[in-house]
């Protein structure tokens, strides 16, 4: 039997980089599995402040709403980013 216990990300060709940022939720799209966030600069990745979509789980998507300030951690592969943790920020 094939070992199915490894997460799919382990098979990705490039290694994903983990970073964290703070931003404001601009939109949530449950159908697309995406949260759009206007985030501040991400020094770890050399990213400037920008508004972009992050892949997120249905649980993460329902935990936030547009206009909310959030702190989040994500994994980035190039410009594709997936949220690993998201929480309200003050
Ligand atoms: Cu960005």
PDB file of N, CA and C and ligand atoms in Angstrom:
ATOM      1  N   UNK A   1       0.836  -1.204   0.000  1.00  0.00           N
ATOM      2  CA  UNK A   1       0.000   0.000   0.000  1.00  0.00           C
ATOM      3  C   UNK A   1       0.868   1.251   0.000  1.00  0.00           C
ATOM      4  N   UNK A   2       0.449   2.248  -0.745  1.00  0.00           N
ATOM      5  CA  UNK A   2       1.176   3.516  -0.758  1.00  0.00           C
ATOM      6  C   UNK A   2       0.999   4.229   0.575  1.00  0.00           C
ATOM      7  N   UNK A   3       2.030   4.939   0.959  1.00  0.00           N
ATOM      8  CA  UNK A   3       1.957   5.697   2.207  1.00  0.00           C
ATOM      9  C   UNK A   3       1.219   7.011   1.957  1.00  0.00           C
ATOM     10  N   UNK A   4       0.015   7.138   2.464  1.00  0.00           N
ATOM     11  CA  UNK A   4      -0.808   8.326   2.232  1.00  0.00           C
ATOM     12  C   UNK A   4      -0.689   9.327   3.383  1.00  0.00           C
ATOM     13  N   UNK A   5       0.195   9.051   4.343  1.00  0.00           N
ATOM     14  CA  UNK A   5       0.212   9.879   5.546  1.00  0.00           C
ATOM     15  C   UNK A   5       0.918  11.217   5.340  1.00  0.00           C
ATOM     16  N   UNK A   6       1.788  11.306   4.309  1.00  0.00           N
ATOM     17  CA  UNK A   6       2.508  12.555   4.094  1.00  0.00           C
ATOM     18  C   UNK A   6       1.591  13.617   3.505  1.00  0.00           C
ATOM     19  N   UNK A   7       1.702  14.855   3.963  1.00  0.00           N
ATOM     20  CA  UNK A   7       0.896  15.911   3.346  1.00  0.00           C
ATOM     21  C   UNK A   7       1.340  16.137   1.905  1.00  0.00           C
ATOM     22  N   UNK A   8       0.414  16.591   1.064  1.00  0.00           N
ATOM     23  CA  UNK A   8       0.700  16.791  -0.352  1.00  0.00           C
ATOM     24  C   UNK A   8       1.845  17.778  -0.555  1.00  0.00           C
ATOM     25  N   UNK A   9       1.986  18.734   0.355  1.00  0.00           N
ATOM     26  CA  UNK A   9       3.014  19.760   0.193  1.00  0.00           C
ATOM     27  C   UNK A   9       4.420  19.165   0.221  1.00  0.00           C
ATOM     28  N   UNK A  10       4.587  18.004   0.816  1.00  0.00           N
ATOM     29  CA  UNK A  10       5.911  17.382   0.896  1.00  0.00           C
ATOM     30  C   UNK A  10       6.423  16.994  -0.482  1.00  0.00           C
ATOM     31  N   UNK A  11       5.521  16.850  -1.441  1.00  0.00           N
ATOM     32  CA  UNK A  11       5.912  16.419  -2.783  1.00  0.00           C
ATOM     33  C   UNK A  11       6.157  17.586  -3.740  1.00  0.00           C
ATOM     34  N   UNK A  12       5.951  18.804  -3.277  1.00  0.00           N
ATOM     35  CA  UNK A  12       6.149  19.947  -4.155  1.00  0.00           C
ATOM     36  C   UNK A  12       7.628  20.081  -4.506  1.00  0.00           C
ATOM     37  N   UNK A  13       7.871  20.464  -5.758  1.00  0.00           N
ATOM     38  CA  UNK A  13       9.244  20.510  -6.266  1.00  0.00           C
ATOM     39  C   UNK A  13      10.089  21.538  -5.508  1.00  0.00           C
ATOM     40  N   UNK A  14       9.544  22.753  -5.389  1.00  0.00           N
ATOM     41  CA  UNK A  14      10.289  23.776  -4.665  1.00  0.00           C
ATOM     42  C   UNK A  14       9.942  23.676  -3.191  1.00  0.00           C
ATOM     43  N   UNK A  15      10.852  24.130  -2.338  1.00  0.00           N
ATOM     44  CA  UNK A  15      10.514  24.146  -0.923  1.00  0.00           C
ATOM     45  C   UNK A  15       9.734  25.415  -0.612  1.00  0.00           C
ATOM     46  N   UNK A  16       8.658  25.257   0.133  1.00  0.00           N
ATOM     47  CA  UNK A  16       7.833  26.407   0.484  1.00  0.00           C
ATOM     48  C   UNK A  16       8.500  27.192   1.598  1.00  0.00           C
ATOM     49  N   UNK A  17       8.334  28.510   1.539  1.00  0.00           N
ATOM     50  CA  UNK A  17       8.865  29.364   2.592  1.00  0.00           C
ATOM     51  C   UNK A  17       7.729  29.794   3.495  1.00  0.00           C
ATOM     52  N   UNK A  18       8.002  29.803   4.789  1.00  0.00           N
ATOM     53  CA  UNK A  18       6.987  30.207   5.751  1.00  0.00           C
ATOM     54  C   UNK A  18       7.266  31.632   6.199  1.00  0.00           C
ATOM     55  N   UNK A  19       6.218  32.432   6.288  1.00  0.00           N
ATOM     56  CA  UNK A  19       6.358  33.815   6.721  1.00  0.00           C
ATOM     57  C   UNK A  19       5.088  34.223   7.443  1.00  0.00           C
ATOM     58  N   UNK A  20       5.133  35.383   8.085  1.00  0.00           N
ATOM     59  CA  UNK A  20       3.934  35.896   8.738  1.00  0.00           C
ATOM     60  C   UNK A  20       3.767  37.359   8.380  1.00  0.00           C
ATOM     61  N   UNK A  21       2.526  37.832   8.491  1.00  0.00           N
ATOM     62  CA  UNK A  21       2.238  39.211   8.130  1.00  0.00           C
ATOM     63  C   UNK A  21       0.978  39.660   8.855  1.00  0.00           C
ATOM     64  N   UNK A  22       0.770  40.966   8.845  1.00  0.00           N
ATOM     65  CA  UNK A  22      -0.450  41.546   9.379  1.00  0.00           C
ATOM     66  C   UNK A  22      -1.126  42.299   8.244  1.00  0.00           C
ATOM     67  N   UNK A  23      -2.447  42.261   8.230  1.00  0.00           N
ATOM     68  CA  UNK A  23      -3.150  42.959   7.165  1.00  0.00           C
ATOM     69  C   UNK A  23      -4.625  43.074   7.452  1.00  0.00           C
ATOM     70  N   UNK A  24      -5.346  43.589   6.465  1.00  0.00           N
ATOM     71  CA  UNK A  24      -6.788  43.757   6.570  1.00  0.00           C
ATOM     72  C   UNK A  24      -7.466  42.877   5.526  1.00  0.00           C
ATOM     73  N   UNK A  25      -8.461  42.110   5.966  1.00  0.00           N
ATOM     74  CA  UNK A  25      -9.207  41.258   5.046  1.00  0.00           C
ATOM     75  C   UNK A  25     -10.017  42.148   4.108  1.00  0.00           C
ATOM     76  N   UNK A  26      -9.801  41.992   2.813  1.00  0.00           N
ATOM     77  CA  UNK A  26     -10.538  42.770   1.812  1.00  0.00           C
ATOM     78  C   UNK A  26     -11.752  41.993   1.323  1.00  0.00           C
ATOM     79  N   UNK A  27     -11.614  40.686   1.216  1.00  0.00           N
ATOM     80  CA  UNK A  27     -12.710  39.862   0.706  1.00  0.00           C
ATOM     81  C   UNK A  27     -12.472  38.412   1.093  1.00  0.00           C
ATOM     82  N   UNK A  28     -13.566  37.673   1.242  1.00  0.00           N
ATOM     83  CA  UNK A  28     -13.468  36.227   1.455  1.00  0.00           C
ATOM     84  C   UNK A  28     -14.272  35.551   0.347  1.00  0.00           C
ATOM     85  N   UNK A  29     -13.705  34.491  -0.216  1.00  0.00           N
ATOM     86  CA  UNK A  29     -14.354  33.767  -1.306  1.00  0.00           C
ATOM     87  C   UNK A  29     -14.342  32.286  -0.972  1.00  0.00           C
ATOM     88  N   UNK A  30     -15.430  31.844  -0.353  1.00  0.00           N
ATOM     89  CA  UNK A  30     -15.490  30.444   0.081  1.00  0.00           C
ATOM     90  C   UNK A  30     -15.467  29.499  -1.115  1.00  0.00           C
ATOM     91  N   UNK A  31     -16.129  29.894  -2.212  1.00  0.00           N
ATOM     92  CA  UNK A  31     -16.186  29.029  -3.387  1.00  0.00           C
ATOM     93  C   UNK A  31     -14.798  28.800  -3.979  1.00  0.00           C
ATOM     94  N   UNK A  32     -13.988  29.857  -3.991  1.00  0.00           N
ATOM     95  CA  UNK A  32     -12.638  29.762  -4.554  1.00  0.00           C
ATOM     96  C   UNK A  32     -11.614  29.306  -3.512  1.00  0.00           C
ATOM     97  N   UNK A  33     -12.008  29.236  -2.239  1.00  0.00           N
ATOM     98  CA  UNK A  33     -11.080  28.855  -1.181  1.00  0.00           C
ATOM     99  C   UNK A  33     -10.000  29.893  -0.974  1.00  0.00           C
ATOM    100  N   UNK A  34     -10.406  31.149  -0.972  1.00  0.00           N
ATOM    101  CA  UNK A  34      -9.447  32.247  -0.957  1.00  0.00           C
ATOM    102  C   UNK A  34      -9.853  33.357  -0.019  1.00  0.00           C
ATOM    103  N   UNK A  35      -8.849  33.945   0.650  1.00  0.00           N
ATOM    104  CA  UNK A  35      -9.044  35.160   1.431  1.00  0.00           C
ATOM    105  C   UNK A  35      -8.151  36.231   0.803  1.00  0.00           C
ATOM    106  N   UNK A  36      -8.738  37.361   0.440  1.00  0.00           N
ATOM    107  CA  UNK A  36      -7.943  38.453  -0.124  1.00  0.00           C
ATOM    108  C   UNK A  36      -7.578  39.403   1.009  1.00  0.00           C
ATOM    109  N   UNK A  37      -6.278  39.640   1.155  1.00  0.00           N
ATOM    110  CA  UNK A  37      -5.777  40.442   2.268  1.00  0.00           C
ATOM    111  C   UNK A  37      -4.873  41.561   1.755  1.00  0.00           C
ATOM    112  N   UNK A  38      -5.113  42.777   2.251  1.00  0.00           N
ATOM    113  CA  UNK A  38      -4.191  43.885   2.021  1.00  0.00           C
ATOM    114  C   UNK A  38      -3.154  43.808   3.124  1.00  0.00           C
ATOM    115  N   UNK A  39      -1.978  43.280   2.804  1.00  0.00           N
ATOM    116  CA  UNK A  39      -0.981  43.020   3.846  1.00  0.00           C
ATOM    117  C   UNK A  39       0.187  43.990   3.790  1.00  0.00           C
ATOM    118  N   UNK A  40       0.848  44.110   4.919  1.00  0.00           N
ATOM    119  CA  UNK A  40       2.023  44.963   5.009  1.00  0.00           C
ATOM    120  C   UNK A  40       3.240  44.257   4.416  1.00  0.00           C
ATOM    121  N   UNK A  41       4.400  44.906   4.434  1.00  0.00           N
ATOM    122  CA  UNK A  41       5.609  44.305   3.885  1.00  0.00           C
ATOM    123  C   UNK A  41       5.950  42.994   4.591  1.00  0.00           C
ATOM    124  N   UNK A  42       6.463  42.026   3.827  1.00  0.00           N
ATOM    125  CA  UNK A  42       6.901  40.752   4.387  1.00  0.00           C
ATOM    126  C   UNK A  42       8.405  40.657   4.156  1.00  0.00           C
ATOM    127  N   UNK A  43       9.160  41.067   5.183  1.00  0.00           N
ATOM    128  CA  UNK A  43      10.612  41.128   5.050  1.00  0.00           C
ATOM    129  C   UNK A  43      11.223  39.772   4.716  1.00  0.00           C
ATOM    130  N   UNK A  44      10.668  38.703   5.309  1.00  0.00           N
ATOM    131  CA  UNK A  44      11.246  37.371   5.120  1.00  0.00           C
ATOM    132  C   UNK A  44      11.239  36.954   3.655  1.00  0.00           C
ATOM    133  N   UNK A  45      10.310  37.503   2.870  1.00  0.00           N
ATOM    134  CA  UNK A  45      10.186  37.109   1.465  1.00  0.00           C
ATOM    135  C   UNK A  45      10.570  38.235   0.514  1.00  0.00           C
ATOM    136  N   UNK A  46      10.893  39.405   1.076  1.00  0.00           N
ATOM    137  CA  UNK A  46      11.200  40.555   0.242  1.00  0.00           C
ATOM    138  C   UNK A  46       9.973  41.102  -0.458  1.00  0.00           C
ATOM    139  N   UNK A  47       8.780  40.878   0.119  1.00  0.00           N
ATOM    140  CA  UNK A  47       7.545  41.361  -0.500  1.00  0.00           C
ATOM    141  C   UNK A  47       7.226  42.761   0.000  1.00  0.00           C
ATOM    142  N   UNK A  48       6.807  43.646  -0.893  1.00  0.00           N
ATOM    143  CA  UNK A  48       6.277  44.933  -0.459  1.00  0.00           C
ATOM    144  C   UNK A  48       4.848  44.758   0.035  1.00  0.00           C
ATOM    145  N   UNK A  49       4.275  45.812   0.599  1.00  0.00           N
ATOM    146  CA  UNK A  49       2.864  45.781   0.959  1.00  0.00           C
ATOM    147  C   UNK A  49       2.044  45.650  -0.319  1.00  0.00           C
ATOM    148  N   UNK A  50       0.991  44.834  -0.268  1.00  0.00           N
ATOM    149  CA  UNK A  50       0.148  44.642  -1.458  1.00  0.00           C
ATOM    150  C   UNK A  50      -1.167  43.987  -1.052  1.00  0.00           C
ATOM    151  N   UNK A  51      -2.078  43.932  -1.992  1.00  0.00           N
ATOM    152  CA  UNK A  51      -3.323  43.207  -1.794  1.00  0.00           C
ATOM    153  C   UNK A  51      -3.297  41.977  -2.689  1.00  0.00           C
ATOM    154  N   UNK A  52      -3.522  40.823  -2.086  1.00  0.00           N
ATOM    155  CA  UNK A  52      -3.452  39.588  -2.863  1.00  0.00           C
ATOM    156  C   UNK A  52      -4.333  38.514  -2.242  1.00  0.00           C
ATOM    157  N   UNK A  53      -4.585  37.469  -3.008  1.00  0.00           N
ATOM    158  CA  UNK A  53      -5.377  36.348  -2.526  1.00  0.00           C
ATOM    159  C   UNK A  53      -4.501  35.278  -1.915  1.00  0.00           C
ATOM    160  N   UNK A  54      -4.963  34.722  -0.803  1.00  0.00           N
ATOM    161  CA  UNK A  54      -4.275  33.616  -0.149  1.00  0.00           C
ATOM    162  C   UNK A  54      -5.203  32.412  -0.131  1.00  0.00           C
ATOM    163  N   UNK A  55      -4.662  31.241  -0.438  1.00  0.00           N
ATOM    164  CA  UNK A  55      -5.459  30.028  -0.312  1.00  0.00           C
ATOM    165  C   UNK A  55      -5.720  29.755   1.166  1.00  0.00           C
ATOM    166  N   UNK A  56      -6.925  29.284   1.481  1.00  0.00           N
ATOM    167  CA  UNK A  56      -7.293  29.057   2.875  1.00  0.00           C
ATOM    168  C   UNK A  56      -8.295  27.915   2.953  1.00  0.00           C
ATOM    169  N   UNK A  57      -8.363  27.306   4.121  1.00  0.00           N
ATOM    170  CA  UNK A  57      -9.322  26.227   4.335  1.00  0.00           C
ATOM    171  C   UNK A  57     -10.709  26.828   4.604  1.00  0.00           C
ATOM    172  N   UNK A  58     -11.778  26.036   4.428  1.00  0.00           N
ATOM    173  CA  UNK A  58     -13.124  26.541   4.732  1.00  0.00           C
ATOM    174  C   UNK A  58     -13.228  27.044   6.171  1.00  0.00           C
ATOM    175  N   UNK A  59     -12.570  26.383   7.117  1.00  0.00           N
ATOM    176  CA  UNK A  59     -12.609  26.810   8.521  1.00  0.00           C
ATOM    177  C   UNK A  59     -11.954  28.181   8.678  1.00  0.00           C
ATOM    178  N   UNK A  60     -10.809  28.382   8.009  1.00  0.00           N
ATOM    179  CA  UNK A  60     -10.132  29.677   8.089  1.00  0.00           C
ATOM    180  C   UNK A  60     -10.996  30.769   7.452  1.00  0.00           C
ATOM    181  N   UNK A  61     -11.635  30.422   6.347  1.00  0.00           N
ATOM    182  CA  UNK A  61     -12.442  31.414   5.629  1.00  0.00           C
ATOM    183  C   UNK A  61     -13.637  31.860   6.471  1.00  0.00           C
ATOM    184  N   UNK A  62     -14.267  30.921   7.172  1.00  0.00           N
ATOM    185  CA  UNK A  62     -15.427  31.306   7.974  1.00  0.00           C
ATOM    186  C   UNK A  62     -15.020  32.007   9.265  1.00  0.00           C
ATOM    187  N   UNK A  63     -13.726  31.973   9.619  1.00  0.00           N
ATOM    188  CA  UNK A  63     -13.291  32.570  10.882  1.00  0.00           C
ATOM    189  C   UNK A  63     -12.987  34.063  10.743  1.00  0.00           C
ATOM    190  N   UNK A  64     -13.001  34.582   9.505  1.00  0.00           N
ATOM    191  CA  UNK A  64     -12.693  36.005   9.307  1.00  0.00           C
ATOM    192  C   UNK A  64     -13.774  36.661   8.462  1.00  0.00           C
ATOM    193  N   UNK A  65     -13.803  37.977   8.491  1.00  0.00           N
ATOM    194  CA  UNK A  65     -14.731  38.694   7.621  1.00  0.00           C
ATOM    195  C   UNK A  65     -14.078  39.945   7.067  1.00  0.00           C
ATOM    196  N   UNK A  66     -14.622  40.424   5.953  1.00  0.00           N
ATOM    197  CA  UNK A  66     -14.075  41.603   5.289  1.00  0.00           C
ATOM    198  C   UNK A  66     -14.028  42.778   6.255  1.00  0.00           C
ATOM    199  N   UNK A  67     -12.931  43.519   6.223  1.00  0.00           N
ATOM    200  CA  UNK A  67     -12.757  44.678   7.087  1.00  0.00           C
ATOM    201  C   UNK A  67     -12.004  44.372   8.365  1.00  0.00           C
ATOM    202  N   UNK A  68     -11.837  43.080   8.652  1.00  0.00           N
ATOM    203  CA  UNK A  68     -11.176  42.677   9.895  1.00  0.00           C
ATOM    204  C   UNK A  68      -9.653  42.757   9.742  1.00  0.00           C
ATOM    205  N   UNK A  69      -9.001  43.214  10.810  1.00  0.00           N
ATOM    206  CA  UNK A  69      -7.536  43.221  10.825  1.00  0.00           C
ATOM    207  C   UNK A  69      -7.063  41.867  11.343  1.00  0.00           C
ATOM    208  N   UNK A  70      -6.117  41.275  10.657  1.00  0.00           N
ATOM    209  CA  UNK A  70      -5.679  39.917  11.018  1.00  0.00           C
ATOM    210  C   UNK A  70      -4.159  39.801  11.028  1.00  0.00           C
ATOM    211  N   UNK A  71      -3.698  38.854  11.837  1.00  0.00           N
ATOM    212  CA  UNK A  71      -2.312  38.431  11.781  1.00  0.00           C
ATOM    213  C   UNK A  71      -2.340  37.005  11.262  1.00  0.00           C
ATOM    214  N   UNK A  72      -1.461  36.678  10.332  1.00  0.00           N
ATOM    215  CA  UNK A  72      -1.533  35.342   9.744  1.00  0.00           C
ATOM    216  C   UNK A  72      -0.150  34.833   9.378  1.00  0.00           C
ATOM    217  N   UNK A  73      -0.072  33.507   9.324  1.00  0.00           N
ATOM    218  CA  UNK A  73       1.147  32.851   8.866  1.00  0.00           C
ATOM    219  C   UNK A  73       0.802  32.096   7.597  1.00  0.00           C
ATOM    220  N   UNK A  74       1.754  32.018   6.699  1.00  0.00           N
ATOM    221  CA  UNK A  74       1.474  31.363   5.425  1.00  0.00           C
ATOM    222  C   UNK A  74       2.730  30.740   4.847  1.00  0.00           C
ATOM    223  N   UNK A  75       2.500  29.841   3.901  1.00  0.00           N
ATOM    224  CA  UNK A  75       3.593  29.252   3.149  1.00  0.00           C
ATOM    225  C   UNK A  75       3.525  29.794   1.737  1.00  0.00           C
ATOM    226  N   UNK A  76       4.648  30.245   1.210  1.00  0.00           N
ATOM    227  CA  UNK A  76       4.685  30.823  -0.129  1.00  0.00           C
ATOM    228  C   UNK A  76       5.573  30.002  -1.041  1.00  0.00           C
ATOM    229  N   UNK A  77       5.076  29.780  -2.239  1.00  0.00           N
ATOM    230  CA  UNK A  77       5.890  29.188  -3.311  1.00  0.00           C
ATOM    231  C   UNK A  77       5.800  30.124  -4.478  1.00  0.00           C
ATOM    232  N   UNK A  78       6.838  30.899  -4.698  1.00  0.00           N
ATOM    233  CA  UNK A  78       6.722  31.967  -5.671  1.00  0.00           C
ATOM    234  C   UNK A  78       5.684  32.947  -5.157  1.00  0.00           C
ATOM    235  N   UNK A  79       4.698  33.265  -5.999  1.00  0.00           N
ATOM    236  CA  UNK A  79       3.665  34.208  -5.585  1.00  0.00           C
ATOM    237  C   UNK A  79       2.399  33.487  -5.137  1.00  0.00           C
ATOM    238  N   UNK A  80       2.455  32.168  -5.032  1.00  0.00           N
ATOM    239  CA  UNK A  80       1.289  31.427  -4.562  1.00  0.00           C
ATOM    240  C   UNK A  80       1.445  31.191  -3.071  1.00  0.00           C
ATOM    241  N   UNK A  81       0.474  31.646  -2.308  1.00  0.00           N
ATOM    242  CA  UNK A  81       0.586  31.587  -0.854  1.00  0.00           C
ATOM    243  C   UNK A  81      -0.622  30.887  -0.240  1.00  0.00           C
ATOM    244  N   UNK A  82      -0.337  30.069   0.758  1.00  0.00           N
ATOM    245  CA  UNK A  82      -1.385  29.323   1.449  1.00  0.00           C
ATOM    246  C   UNK A  82      -1.318  29.629   2.930  1.00  0.00           C
ATOM    247  N   UNK A  83      -2.433  30.049   3.496  1.00  0.00           N
ATOM    248  CA  UNK A  83      -2.470  30.395   4.913  1.00  0.00           C
ATOM    249  C   UNK A  83      -2.372  29.126   5.762  1.00  0.00           C
ATOM    250  N   UNK A  84      -1.524  29.168   6.775  1.00  0.00           N
ATOM    251  CA  UNK A  84      -1.434  28.051   7.715  1.00  0.00           C
ATOM    252  C   UNK A  84      -2.121  28.393   9.033  1.00  0.00           C
ATOM    253  N   UNK A  85      -2.156  29.675   9.368  1.00  0.00           N
ATOM    254  CA  UNK A  85      -2.775  30.139  10.620  1.00  0.00           C
ATOM    255  C   UNK A  85      -3.250  31.559  10.432  1.00  0.00           C
ATOM    256  N   UNK A  86      -4.439  31.858  10.950  1.00  0.00           N
ATOM    257  CA  UNK A  86      -4.929  33.241  10.846  1.00  0.00           C
ATOM    258  C   UNK A  86      -5.711  33.562  12.104  1.00  0.00           C
ATOM    259  N   UNK A  87      -5.478  34.777  12.635  1.00  0.00           N
ATOM    260  CA  UNK A  87      -6.150  35.174  13.872  1.00  0.00           C
ATOM    261  C   UNK A  87      -6.397  36.672  13.846  1.00  0.00           C
ATOM    262  N   UNK A  88      -7.402  37.129  14.601  1.00  0.00           N
ATOM    263  CA  UNK A  88      -7.673  38.566  14.653  1.00  0.00           C
ATOM    264  C   UNK A  88      -6.477  39.308  15.239  1.00  0.00           C
ATOM    265  N   UNK A  89      -6.195  40.503  14.727  1.00  0.00           N
ATOM    266  CA  UNK A  89      -5.136  41.356  15.260  1.00  0.00           C
ATOM    267  C   UNK A  89      -5.777  42.587  15.870  1.00  0.00           C
ATOM    268  N   UNK A  90      -5.078  43.212  16.812  1.00  0.00           N
ATOM    269  CA  UNK A  90      -5.599  44.430  17.445  1.00  0.00           C
ATOM    270  C   UNK A  90      -5.318  45.626  16.572  1.00  0.00           C
TER     271      UNK A  90
HETATM  272 CU1  LIG B   1       1.464  39.784  -1.196  1.00  0.00          CU
END
